[in-house]
């Protein structure tokens, strides 16, 4: 992925006027991943467009259609035709939010980059404040939700438990109640582009790269339209990616289990020995033997499963497949590629 840094022609472009032509380098890039968001896109562009216009900065909006099966692609194409600053990447299938976001970040050219959910749960009005803090010298300005009261009790509790645990077992400090909504300086985005791991947990990577970070509080509203793309099973798998991606503590669990049980077994052995010497043998219990066997068998399977989690991830990383496949792009120069080598048929620019 090294050649990506060579983007000289664009950087030589003359200073961008307020309404930058697609080839200029805008001040701000907004990245929107959209999966089946037909209900919300019009509202999104209306509100986002208004906010961005009021900021008076040159900007681009990079939309990643994550293999939607509804009219998302058509709607995005219409918006691109209306405003060339809205650029579109259509992925070849659904790759999941983390990879869709990666595809978007890879394609941005702005001096500052803001990922934003399509459903307006990340209020674009905050971008002005982001920019102000960025100009003060912060490289990352992330939004922290004041309360999670728009989430269900279960989601809130499990999310809190997960982040508390992640902070304990990993050495990346992921701020609690922060999402992907943030502003990142181009330097940070460049650093993120260099990270090509597949099982990614963007929030973790955002913290992992470091740089000068600060936060802004906000109230997270409910979805403007449409419905959530995440269920508890997806979130659970997401959590596993989070833990395995940033910590190897679970792999050590087996060691401690082993030590504890070896110690207990030794003590129990001594007790049996002494008892037999003093009082002779009695008929040994079937129940206690079974419990010990089943219990140890269970623990061994759990530990194997943990090893399997890491092994499976190792396997998928080792294959080194591209992170995502681009089906077509709107509003990009033909020679510019994100991750796939060729964009032969889809460049419907003109
Ligand atoms: N998303 C995506 N690919 C997916 C799932 C979600 O690009 O496979 C996008 C979705 O379109 C939205 C954002 O990720 O812009 C957040 O999704 P959602 O609002 O459903 O998540 P929630 O806010 O409920 O956690
Ligand atoms: Mg949402």
mmCIF file of C-alpha atoms and ligand atoms in Angstrom:
data_model
loop_
_atom_site.group_PDB
_atom_site.id
_atom_site.type_symbol
_atom_site.label_atom_id
_atom_site.label_comp_id
_atom_site.label_asym_id
_atom_site.label_seq_id
_atom_site.Cartn_x
_atom_site.Cartn_y
_atom_site.Cartn_z
ATOM 1 C CA UNK A 1 0.000 0.000 0.000
ATOM 2 C CA UNK A 2 3.036 2.234 0.032
ATOM 3 C CA UNK A 3 2.538 4.032 -3.301
ATOM 4 C CA UNK A 4 -0.507 5.734 -1.916
ATOM 5 C CA UNK A 5 1.511 8.647 -0.665
ATOM 6 C CA UNK A 6 2.299 9.671 -4.232
ATOM 7 C CA UNK A 7 -0.537 12.041 -4.931
ATOM 8 C CA UNK A 8 1.533 14.931 -6.137
ATOM 9 C CA UNK A 9 -0.643 16.176 -9.007
ATOM 10 C CA UNK A 10 -3.466 17.034 -6.670
ATOM 11 C CA UNK A 11 -1.324 18.827 -4.165
ATOM 12 C CA UNK A 12 0.095 21.033 -6.882
ATOM 13 C CA UNK A 13 -3.342 22.267 -7.745
ATOM 14 C CA UNK A 14 -3.883 25.993 -7.185
ATOM 15 C CA UNK A 15 -5.381 27.076 -3.867
ATOM 16 C CA UNK A 16 -8.963 25.922 -3.710
ATOM 17 C CA UNK A 17 -11.691 28.539 -4.059
ATOM 18 C CA UNK A 18 -14.737 28.287 -1.813
ATOM 19 C CA UNK A 19 -16.536 25.915 -4.172
ATOM 20 C CA UNK A 20 -13.613 23.683 -4.999
ATOM 21 C CA UNK A 21 -13.636 21.889 -8.315
ATOM 22 C CA UNK A 22 -13.410 18.122 -7.814
ATOM 23 C CA UNK A 23 -9.655 18.167 -8.443
ATOM 24 C CA UNK A 24 -8.674 20.792 -5.851
ATOM 25 C CA UNK A 25 -7.663 20.005 -2.322
ATOM 26 C CA UNK A 26 -10.504 21.029 -0.033
ATOM 27 C CA UNK A 27 -10.116 22.107 3.561
ATOM 28 C CA UNK A 28 -12.660 19.644 4.802
ATOM 29 C CA UNK A 29 -13.614 16.108 3.801
ATOM 30 C CA UNK A 30 -16.731 14.553 5.252
ATOM 31 C CA UNK A 31 -16.931 10.771 4.985
ATOM 32 C CA UNK A 32 -20.328 9.112 5.055
ATOM 33 C CA UNK A 33 -20.727 5.327 5.047
ATOM 34 C CA UNK A 34 -24.212 4.366 3.924
ATOM 35 C CA UNK A 35 -25.822 0.955 3.962
ATOM 36 C CA UNK A 36 -29.469 0.904 2.909
ATOM 37 C CA UNK A 37 -29.987 4.525 3.848
ATOM 38 C CA UNK A 38 -32.451 5.585 1.118
ATOM 39 C CA UNK A 39 -34.799 7.091 3.689
ATOM 40 C CA UNK A 40 -32.306 9.426 5.217
ATOM 41 C CA UNK A 41 -29.940 10.602 2.465
ATOM 42 C CA UNK A 42 -32.022 13.544 1.258
ATOM 43 C CA UNK A 43 -32.412 14.855 4.785
ATOM 44 C CA UNK A 44 -28.700 14.301 5.373
ATOM 45 C CA UNK A 45 -27.524 16.267 2.340
ATOM 46 C CA UNK A 46 -29.967 19.071 3.028
ATOM 47 C CA UNK A 47 -28.768 19.550 6.577
ATOM 48 C CA UNK A 48 -25.102 18.809 5.955
ATOM 49 C CA UNK A 49 -25.067 21.104 2.915
ATOM 50 C CA UNK A 50 -26.524 23.921 4.947
ATOM 51 C CA UNK A 51 -23.989 23.519 7.738
ATOM 52 C CA UNK A 52 -21.047 23.271 5.352
ATOM 53 C CA UNK A 53 -22.191 26.306 3.388
ATOM 54 C CA UNK A 54 -22.361 28.328 6.595
ATOM 55 C CA UNK A 55 -18.771 27.401 7.448
ATOM 56 C CA UNK A 56 -17.464 29.012 4.266
ATOM 57 C CA UNK A 57 -14.733 26.422 3.797
ATOM 58 C CA UNK A 58 -14.034 24.403 0.687
ATOM 59 C CA UNK A 59 -15.199 20.859 1.200
ATOM 60 C CA UNK A 60 -15.955 17.487 -0.312
ATOM 61 C CA UNK A 61 -18.337 14.782 0.854
ATOM 62 C CA UNK A 62 -17.070 11.271 0.221
ATOM 63 C CA UNK A 63 -19.981 8.851 0.337
ATOM 64 C CA UNK A 64 -19.326 5.141 0.532
ATOM 65 C CA UNK A 65 -22.225 2.994 -0.534
ATOM 66 C CA UNK A 66 -21.533 -0.190 1.401
ATOM 67 C CA UNK A 67 -23.258 -2.621 -0.961
ATOM 68 C CA UNK A 68 -26.757 -1.288 -0.297
ATOM 69 C CA UNK A 69 -29.666 -3.242 -1.681
ATOM 70 C CA UNK A 70 -32.087 -0.343 -1.748
ATOM 71 C CA UNK A 71 -31.945 2.870 -3.798
ATOM 72 C CA UNK A 72 -28.947 4.329 -1.958
ATOM 73 C CA UNK A 73 -26.688 4.141 -5.047
ATOM 74 C CA UNK A 74 -29.182 5.936 -7.281
ATOM 75 C CA UNK A 75 -29.844 8.636 -4.732
ATOM 76 C CA UNK A 76 -26.119 9.212 -4.251
ATOM 77 C CA UNK A 77 -25.649 9.457 -8.031
ATOM 78 C CA UNK A 78 -28.386 12.087 -8.235
ATOM 79 C CA UNK A 79 -26.721 14.124 -5.492
ATOM 80 C CA UNK A 80 -23.354 13.805 -7.210
ATOM 81 C CA UNK A 81 -24.860 15.103 -10.443
ATOM 82 C CA UNK A 82 -26.315 18.041 -8.555
ATOM 83 C CA UNK A 83 -23.119 18.860 -6.674
ATOM 84 C CA UNK A 84 -19.763 17.451 -7.843
ATOM 85 C CA UNK A 85 -18.323 17.977 -4.384
ATOM 86 C CA UNK A 86 -20.389 14.963 -3.392
ATOM 87 C CA UNK A 87 -18.213 12.058 -4.485
ATOM 88 C CA UNK A 88 -19.354 8.479 -4.409
ATOM 89 C CA UNK A 89 -17.642 5.139 -3.950
ATOM 90 C CA UNK A 90 -19.784 2.086 -4.575
ATOM 91 C CA UNK A 91 -18.357 -1.002 -2.922
ATOM 92 C CA UNK A 92 -18.882 -4.330 -4.654
ATOM 93 C CA UNK A 93 -20.774 -5.775 -1.691
ATOM 94 C CA UNK A 94 -21.499 -5.074 1.948
ATOM 95 C CA UNK A 95 -18.163 -4.942 3.750
ATOM 96 C CA UNK A 96 -19.407 -3.599 7.059
ATOM 97 C CA UNK A 97 -19.152 -0.148 8.512
ATOM 98 C CA UNK A 98 -15.520 -0.306 9.573
ATOM 99 C CA UNK A 99 -14.285 -1.189 6.096
ATOM 100 C CA UNK A 100 -16.687 1.198 4.379
ATOM 101 C CA UNK A 101 -15.263 3.956 6.555
ATOM 102 C CA UNK A 102 -11.755 2.826 5.646
ATOM 103 C CA UNK A 103 -12.591 3.036 1.945
ATOM 104 C CA UNK A 104 -13.871 6.553 2.524
ATOM 105 C CA UNK A 105 -10.849 7.690 4.536
ATOM 106 C CA UNK A 106 -8.526 6.285 1.880
ATOM 107 C CA UNK A 107 -10.205 8.473 -0.723
ATOM 108 C CA UNK A 108 -10.291 11.792 1.136
ATOM 109 C CA UNK A 109 -8.121 14.745 0.146
ATOM 110 C CA UNK A 110 -9.122 17.301 2.732
ATOM 111 C CA UNK A 111 -6.770 18.900 5.229
ATOM 112 C CA UNK A 112 -9.213 17.794 7.880
ATOM 113 C CA UNK A 113 -11.484 14.769 7.712
ATOM 114 C CA UNK A 114 -14.776 14.129 9.519
ATOM 115 C CA UNK A 115 -16.500 10.712 9.433
ATOM 116 C CA UNK A 116 -20.227 11.089 9.904
ATOM 117 C CA UNK A 117 -23.066 8.566 10.206
ATOM 118 C CA UNK A 118 -25.651 8.849 7.449
ATOM 119 C CA UNK A 119 -28.557 8.817 9.897
ATOM 120 C CA UNK A 120 -27.781 12.253 11.387
ATOM 121 C CA UNK A 121 -27.046 10.782 14.791
ATOM 122 C CA UNK A 122 -23.807 12.724 14.474
ATOM 123 C CA UNK A 123 -25.092 16.319 14.326
ATOM 124 C CA UNK A 124 -23.171 18.128 11.551
ATOM 125 C CA UNK A 125 -23.577 21.389 13.453
ATOM 126 C CA UNK A 126 -20.652 20.251 15.611
ATOM 127 C CA UNK A 127 -18.243 20.474 12.698
ATOM 128 C CA UNK A 128 -17.803 24.218 13.192
ATOM 129 C CA UNK A 129 -16.588 23.617 16.740
ATOM 130 C CA UNK A 130 -14.328 20.807 15.497
ATOM 131 C CA UNK A 131 -12.732 23.167 13.004
ATOM 132 C CA UNK A 132 -12.181 25.828 15.628
ATOM 133 C CA UNK A 133 -10.321 23.416 17.915
ATOM 134 C CA UNK A 134 -8.401 22.022 14.951
ATOM 135 C CA UNK A 135 -7.239 25.541 14.095
ATOM 136 C CA UNK A 136 -6.104 25.881 17.718
ATOM 137 C CA UNK A 137 -3.704 23.057 17.029
ATOM 138 C CA UNK A 138 -5.467 19.819 17.928
ATOM 139 C CA UNK A 139 -5.005 16.967 15.476
ATOM 140 C CA UNK A 140 -8.052 15.026 16.603
ATOM 141 C CA UNK A 141 -11.270 16.487 17.990
ATOM 142 C CA UNK A 142 -13.727 13.761 18.932
ATOM 143 C CA UNK A 143 -17.322 14.053 20.003
ATOM 144 C CA UNK A 144 -18.329 12.548 23.337
ATOM 145 C CA UNK A 145 -21.980 11.920 23.991
ATOM 146 C CA UNK A 146 -23.130 13.420 27.268
ATOM 147 C CA UNK A 147 -25.525 10.628 28.073
ATOM 148 C CA UNK A 148 -26.515 7.452 26.348
ATOM 149 C CA UNK A 149 -30.196 7.934 27.096
ATOM 150 C CA UNK A 150 -31.225 7.527 23.462
ATOM 151 C CA UNK A 151 -29.976 3.930 23.657
ATOM 152 C CA UNK A 152 -31.832 1.086 25.288
ATOM 153 C CA UNK A 153 -30.854 0.091 28.821
ATOM 154 C CA UNK A 154 -29.330 -3.143 27.579
ATOM 155 C CA UNK A 155 -27.193 -1.488 24.900
ATOM 156 C CA UNK A 156 -26.018 1.135 27.375
ATOM 157 C CA UNK A 157 -25.024 -1.359 30.047
ATOM 158 C CA UNK A 158 -23.305 -3.782 27.700
ATOM 159 C CA UNK A 159 -21.464 -0.952 25.953
ATOM 160 C CA UNK A 160 -20.212 0.451 29.270
ATOM 161 C CA UNK A 161 -19.095 -2.971 30.465
ATOM 162 C CA UNK A 162 -17.317 -3.611 27.187
ATOM 163 C CA UNK A 163 -15.385 -0.352 27.188
ATOM 164 C CA UNK A 164 -14.459 -0.739 30.851
ATOM 165 C CA UNK A 165 -13.098 -4.199 30.125
ATOM 166 C CA UNK A 166 -11.304 -3.095 26.963
ATOM 167 C CA UNK A 167 -9.536 -0.350 28.867
ATOM 168 C CA UNK A 168 -8.375 -2.866 31.443
ATOM 169 C CA UNK A 169 -7.059 -5.520 29.107
ATOM 170 C CA UNK A 170 -5.578 -3.345 26.370
ATOM 171 C CA UNK A 171 -3.097 -0.539 26.358
ATOM 172 C CA UNK A 172 -5.033 1.744 24.025
ATOM 173 C CA UNK A 173 -7.046 4.329 25.841
ATOM 174 C CA UNK A 174 -10.364 4.468 24.030
ATOM 175 C CA UNK A 175 -12.337 7.377 25.466
ATOM 176 C CA UNK A 176 -15.680 6.238 26.909
ATOM 177 C CA UNK A 177 -18.832 7.299 25.035
ATOM 178 C CA UNK A 178 -16.957 8.452 21.961
ATOM 179 C CA UNK A 179 -17.912 7.148 18.537
ATOM 180 C CA UNK A 180 -16.437 7.550 15.090
ATOM 181 C CA UNK A 181 -17.709 11.120 14.892
ATOM 182 C CA UNK A 182 -14.629 13.342 15.056
ATOM 183 C CA UNK A 183 -12.343 15.596 13.082
ATOM 184 C CA UNK A 184 -8.918 14.320 12.131
ATOM 185 C CA UNK A 185 -6.049 16.226 10.667
ATOM 186 C CA UNK A 186 -4.752 14.913 7.327
ATOM 187 C CA UNK A 187 -1.624 13.671 9.146
ATOM 188 C CA UNK A 188 -3.759 11.395 11.300
ATOM 189 C CA UNK A 189 -5.630 10.121 8.259
ATOM 190 C CA UNK A 190 -2.314 9.447 6.547
ATOM 191 C CA UNK A 191 -1.247 7.399 9.571
ATOM 192 C CA UNK A 192 -4.529 5.476 9.469
ATOM 193 C CA UNK A 193 -4.022 4.727 5.786
ATOM 194 C CA UNK A 194 -0.868 2.902 6.703
ATOM 195 C CA UNK A 195 -2.788 0.473 8.914
ATOM 196 C CA UNK A 196 -4.088 -2.294 6.706
ATOM 197 C CA UNK A 197 -5.356 -4.797 9.231
ATOM 198 C CA UNK A 198 -8.590 -6.458 8.268
ATOM 199 C CA UNK A 199 -10.277 -7.092 11.611
ATOM 200 C CA UNK A 200 -10.467 -3.491 12.444
ATOM 201 C CA UNK A 201 -12.095 -1.544 15.129
ATOM 202 C CA UNK A 202 -11.778 2.042 13.957
ATOM 203 C CA UNK A 203 -12.388 3.632 17.322
ATOM 204 C CA UNK A 204 -9.413 1.731 18.674
ATOM 205 C CA UNK A 205 -7.222 2.719 15.752
ATOM 206 C CA UNK A 206 -8.234 6.356 16.128
ATOM 207 C CA UNK A 207 -6.839 6.288 19.662
ATOM 208 C CA UNK A 208 -3.946 4.015 18.858
ATOM 209 C CA UNK A 209 -2.346 6.442 16.383
ATOM 210 C CA UNK A 210 -2.059 9.078 19.095
ATOM 211 C CA UNK A 211 -1.538 12.765 18.175
ATOM 212 C CA UNK A 212 -2.943 15.719 20.094
ATOM 213 C CA UNK A 213 -6.533 14.914 20.924
ATOM 214 C CA UNK A 214 -9.370 16.747 22.573
ATOM 215 C CA UNK A 215 -13.101 16.249 22.944
ATOM 216 C CA UNK A 216 -16.390 18.070 22.542
ATOM 217 C CA UNK A 217 -19.556 17.007 24.380
ATOM 218 C CA UNK A 218 -22.910 16.571 22.652
ATOM 219 C CA UNK A 219 -26.302 14.963 23.012
ATOM 220 C CA UNK A 220 -26.751 12.072 20.613
ATOM 221 C CA UNK A 221 -30.132 12.278 18.919
ATOM 222 C CA UNK A 222 -32.101 9.302 17.651
ATOM 223 C CA UNK A 223 -31.871 8.234 14.029
ATOM 224 C CA UNK A 224 -33.476 10.755 11.643
ATOM 225 C CA UNK A 225 -35.077 8.017 9.515
ATOM 226 C CA UNK A 226 -34.610 4.377 8.574
ATOM 227 C CA UNK A 227 -33.477 1.815 11.096
ATOM 228 C CA UNK A 228 -30.282 0.621 12.733
ATOM 229 C CA UNK A 229 -28.026 -1.805 10.881
ATOM 230 C CA UNK A 230 -26.685 -3.351 14.059
ATOM 231 C CA UNK A 231 -28.133 -6.121 16.167
ATOM 232 C CA UNK A 232 -26.703 -7.678 19.321
ATOM 233 C CA UNK A 233 -25.015 -10.488 17.421
ATOM 234 C CA UNK A 234 -23.158 -7.967 15.217
ATOM 235 C CA UNK A 235 -22.246 -5.922 18.267
ATOM 236 C CA UNK A 236 -20.953 -9.008 20.054
ATOM 237 C CA UNK A 237 -18.703 -9.839 17.098
ATOM 238 C CA UNK A 238 -17.641 -6.223 16.974
ATOM 239 C CA UNK A 239 -16.705 -6.483 20.652
ATOM 240 C CA UNK A 240 -14.650 -9.612 19.963
ATOM 241 C CA UNK A 241 -12.787 -7.705 17.241
ATOM 242 C CA UNK A 242 -12.177 -4.944 19.735
ATOM 243 C CA UNK A 243 -10.759 -7.211 22.399
ATOM 244 C CA UNK A 244 -8.685 -9.482 20.175
ATOM 245 C CA UNK A 245 -7.421 -6.541 18.156
ATOM 246 C CA UNK A 246 -5.940 -4.716 21.112
ATOM 247 C CA UNK A 247 -5.129 -7.313 23.707
ATOM 248 C CA UNK A 248 -3.644 -10.751 24.102
ATOM 249 C CA UNK A 249 -4.736 -11.032 27.729
ATOM 250 C CA UNK A 250 -7.377 -13.703 26.916
ATOM 251 C CA UNK A 251 -4.592 -15.943 25.654
ATOM 252 C CA UNK A 252 -3.043 -15.819 29.095
ATOM 253 C CA UNK A 253 -6.240 -16.979 30.752
ATOM 254 C CA UNK A 254 -5.277 -20.602 30.154
ATOM 255 C CA UNK A 255 -2.026 -20.135 32.036
ATOM 256 C CA UNK A 256 -3.787 -18.808 35.108
ATOM 257 C CA UNK A 257 -6.522 -21.414 35.014
ATOM 258 C CA UNK A 258 -3.848 -24.066 34.750
ATOM 259 C CA UNK A 259 -1.874 -22.684 37.686
ATOM 260 C CA UNK A 260 -4.918 -22.340 39.919
ATOM 261 C CA UNK A 261 -6.194 -25.835 39.209
ATOM 262 C CA UNK A 262 -2.780 -27.423 39.561
ATOM 263 C CA UNK A 263 -2.460 -25.810 42.978
ATOM 264 C CA UNK A 264 -5.931 -26.892 44.061
ATOM 265 C CA UNK A 265 -5.287 -30.424 42.806
ATOM 266 C CA UNK A 266 -2.075 -30.600 44.782
ATOM 267 C CA UNK A 267 -3.749 -29.490 48.001
ATOM 268 C CA UNK A 268 -6.572 -31.938 47.431
ATOM 269 C CA UNK A 269 -4.017 -34.695 46.766
ATOM 270 C CA UNK A 270 -2.248 -34.019 50.036
ATOM 271 C CA UNK A 271 -5.556 -34.043 51.868
ATOM 272 C CA UNK A 272 -6.482 -37.424 50.309
ATOM 273 C CA UNK A 273 -3.098 -38.862 51.173
ATOM 274 C CA UNK A 274 -3.292 -37.812 54.792
ATOM 275 C CA UNK A 275 -6.871 -38.992 55.103
ATOM 276 C CA UNK A 276 -6.077 -42.391 53.629
ATOM 277 C CA UNK A 277 -3.090 -42.851 55.939
ATOM 278 C CA UNK A 278 -5.084 -41.957 59.022
ATOM 279 C CA UNK A 279 -8.415 -43.580 58.298
ATOM 280 C CA UNK A 280 -7.852 -45.932 55.338
ATOM 281 C CA UNK A 281 -9.810 -45.806 52.066
ATOM 282 C CA UNK A 282 -13.511 -45.493 51.658
ATOM 283 C CA UNK A 283 -15.439 -45.857 48.379
ATOM 284 C CA UNK A 284 -14.510 -42.874 46.198
ATOM 285 C CA UNK A 285 -17.348 -40.613 45.044
ATOM 286 C CA UNK A 286 -18.548 -40.886 41.471
ATOM 287 C CA UNK A 287 -20.208 -37.467 41.541
ATOM 288 C CA UNK A 288 -17.114 -35.503 42.516
ATOM 289 C CA UNK A 289 -15.067 -37.250 39.814
ATOM 290 C CA UNK A 290 -17.648 -36.429 37.151
ATOM 291 C CA UNK A 291 -17.854 -32.805 38.199
ATOM 292 C CA UNK A 292 -14.094 -32.448 38.000
ATOM 293 C CA UNK A 293 -13.930 -34.114 34.573
ATOM 294 C CA UNK A 294 -16.743 -32.090 33.055
ATOM 295 C CA UNK A 295 -15.517 -28.864 34.562
ATOM 296 C CA UNK A 296 -11.994 -29.319 33.290
ATOM 297 C CA UNK A 297 -13.297 -30.404 29.886
ATOM 298 C CA UNK A 298 -15.378 -27.224 29.706
ATOM 299 C CA UNK A 299 -12.470 -25.010 30.610
ATOM 300 C CA UNK A 300 -10.272 -26.652 28.028
ATOM 301 C CA UNK A 301 -12.854 -26.069 25.306
ATOM 302 C CA UNK A 302 -13.223 -22.424 26.281
ATOM 303 C CA UNK A 303 -9.474 -21.939 26.145
ATOM 304 C CA UNK A 304 -9.305 -23.675 22.785
ATOM 305 C CA UNK A 305 -12.033 -21.361 21.564
ATOM 306 C CA UNK A 306 -10.042 -18.328 22.677
ATOM 307 C CA UNK A 307 -6.975 -19.597 20.846
ATOM 308 C CA UNK A 308 -9.225 -20.225 17.835
ATOM 309 C CA UNK A 309 -10.414 -16.604 17.861
ATOM 310 C CA UNK A 310 -6.864 -15.380 17.513
ATOM 311 C CA UNK A 311 -5.911 -18.089 15.039
ATOM 312 C CA UNK A 312 -8.883 -17.285 12.804
ATOM 313 C CA UNK A 313 -7.949 -13.622 12.745
ATOM 314 C CA UNK A 314 -4.349 -14.479 12.068
ATOM 315 C CA UNK A 315 -5.499 -16.604 9.157
ATOM 316 C CA UNK A 316 -7.646 -13.900 7.593
ATOM 317 C CA UNK A 317 -4.856 -11.336 7.989
ATOM 318 C CA UNK A 318 -2.300 -13.738 6.531
ATOM 319 C CA UNK A 319 -4.290 -14.126 3.334
ATOM 320 C CA UNK A 320 -3.716 -10.446 2.728
ATOM 321 C CA UNK A 321 -6.755 -9.849 0.588
ATOM 322 C CA UNK A 322 -7.692 -6.263 -0.207
ATOM 323 C CA UNK A 323 -9.780 -4.726 2.546
ATOM 324 C CA UNK A 324 -12.619 -3.828 0.209
ATOM 325 C CA UNK A 325 -13.452 -3.989 -3.476
ATOM 326 C CA UNK A 326 -14.645 -0.905 -5.297
ATOM 327 C CA UNK A 327 -17.318 -1.462 -7.876
ATOM 328 C CA UNK A 328 -17.490 2.088 -9.248
ATOM 329 C CA UNK A 329 -16.687 5.664 -8.375
ATOM 330 C CA UNK A 330 -18.311 8.991 -9.143
ATOM 331 C CA UNK A 331 -16.313 12.196 -9.015
ATOM 332 C CA UNK A 332 -12.807 10.751 -8.908
ATOM 333 C CA UNK A 333 -10.071 11.143 -11.465
ATOM 334 C CA UNK A 334 -9.635 7.919 -13.425
ATOM 335 C CA UNK A 335 -6.112 7.337 -12.145
ATOM 336 C CA UNK A 336 -6.983 7.644 -8.535
ATOM 337 C CA UNK A 337 -7.604 4.341 -6.803
ATOM 338 C CA UNK A 338 -8.394 3.526 -3.233
ATOM 339 C CA UNK A 339 -7.430 -0.033 -2.719
ATOM 340 C CA UNK A 340 -8.345 -1.907 -5.857
ATOM 341 C CA UNK A 341 -5.927 -1.665 -8.765
ATOM 342 C CA UNK A 342 -8.370 -0.897 -11.521
ATOM 343 C CA UNK A 343 -11.560 0.985 -12.018
ATOM 344 C CA UNK A 344 -12.233 -0.085 -15.540
ATOM 345 C CA UNK A 345 -15.918 0.227 -16.117
ATOM 346 C CA UNK A 346 -17.428 2.120 -13.287
ATOM 347 C CA UNK A 347 -16.035 5.581 -13.728
ATOM 348 C CA UNK A 348 -19.232 7.273 -14.693
ATOM 349 C CA UNK A 349 -17.809 10.739 -14.208
ATOM 350 C CA UNK A 350 -19.045 12.262 -17.406
HETATM 351 N N1 LIG B 1 -23.232 1.156 7.961
HETATM 352 C C1 LIG B 1 -22.462 0.716 6.886
HETATM 353 N N2 LIG B 1 -22.332 -0.636 6.665
HETATM 354 C C2 LIG B 1 -22.922 -1.574 7.462
HETATM 355 C C3 LIG B 1 -23.684 -1.118 8.575
HETATM 356 C C4 LIG B 1 -23.816 0.242 8.789
HETATM 357 O O1 LIG B 1 -21.903 1.521 6.148
HETATM 358 O O2 LIG B 1 -22.763 -2.763 7.202
HETATM 359 C C5 LIG B 1 -23.383 2.613 8.203
HETATM 360 C C6 LIG B 1 -24.833 3.091 8.260
HETATM 361 O O3 LIG B 1 -25.331 3.352 6.984
HETATM 362 C C7 LIG B 1 -24.710 4.341 9.115
HETATM 363 C C8 LIG B 1 -23.570 4.008 10.055
HETATM 364 O O4 LIG B 1 -22.870 2.908 9.464
HETATM 365 O O5 LIG B 1 -24.347 5.470 8.349
HETATM 366 C C9 LIG B 1 -24.056 3.662 11.445
HETATM 367 O O6 LIG B 1 -25.021 2.626 11.352
HETATM 368 P P1 LIG B 1 -26.313 2.597 12.274
HETATM 369 O O7 LIG B 1 -26.886 3.963 12.389
HETATM 370 O O8 LIG B 1 -27.210 1.559 11.733
HETATM 371 O O9 LIG B 1 -25.694 2.139 13.653
HETATM 372 P P2 LIG B 1 -26.134 2.604 15.124
HETATM 373 O O10 LIG B 1 -26.138 4.100 15.113
HETATM 374 O O11 LIG B 1 -27.495 2.038 15.336
HETATM 375 O O12 LIG B 1 -25.097 2.018 16.016
HETATM 376 MG MG1 LIG B 2 -27.132 5.267 13.860
#
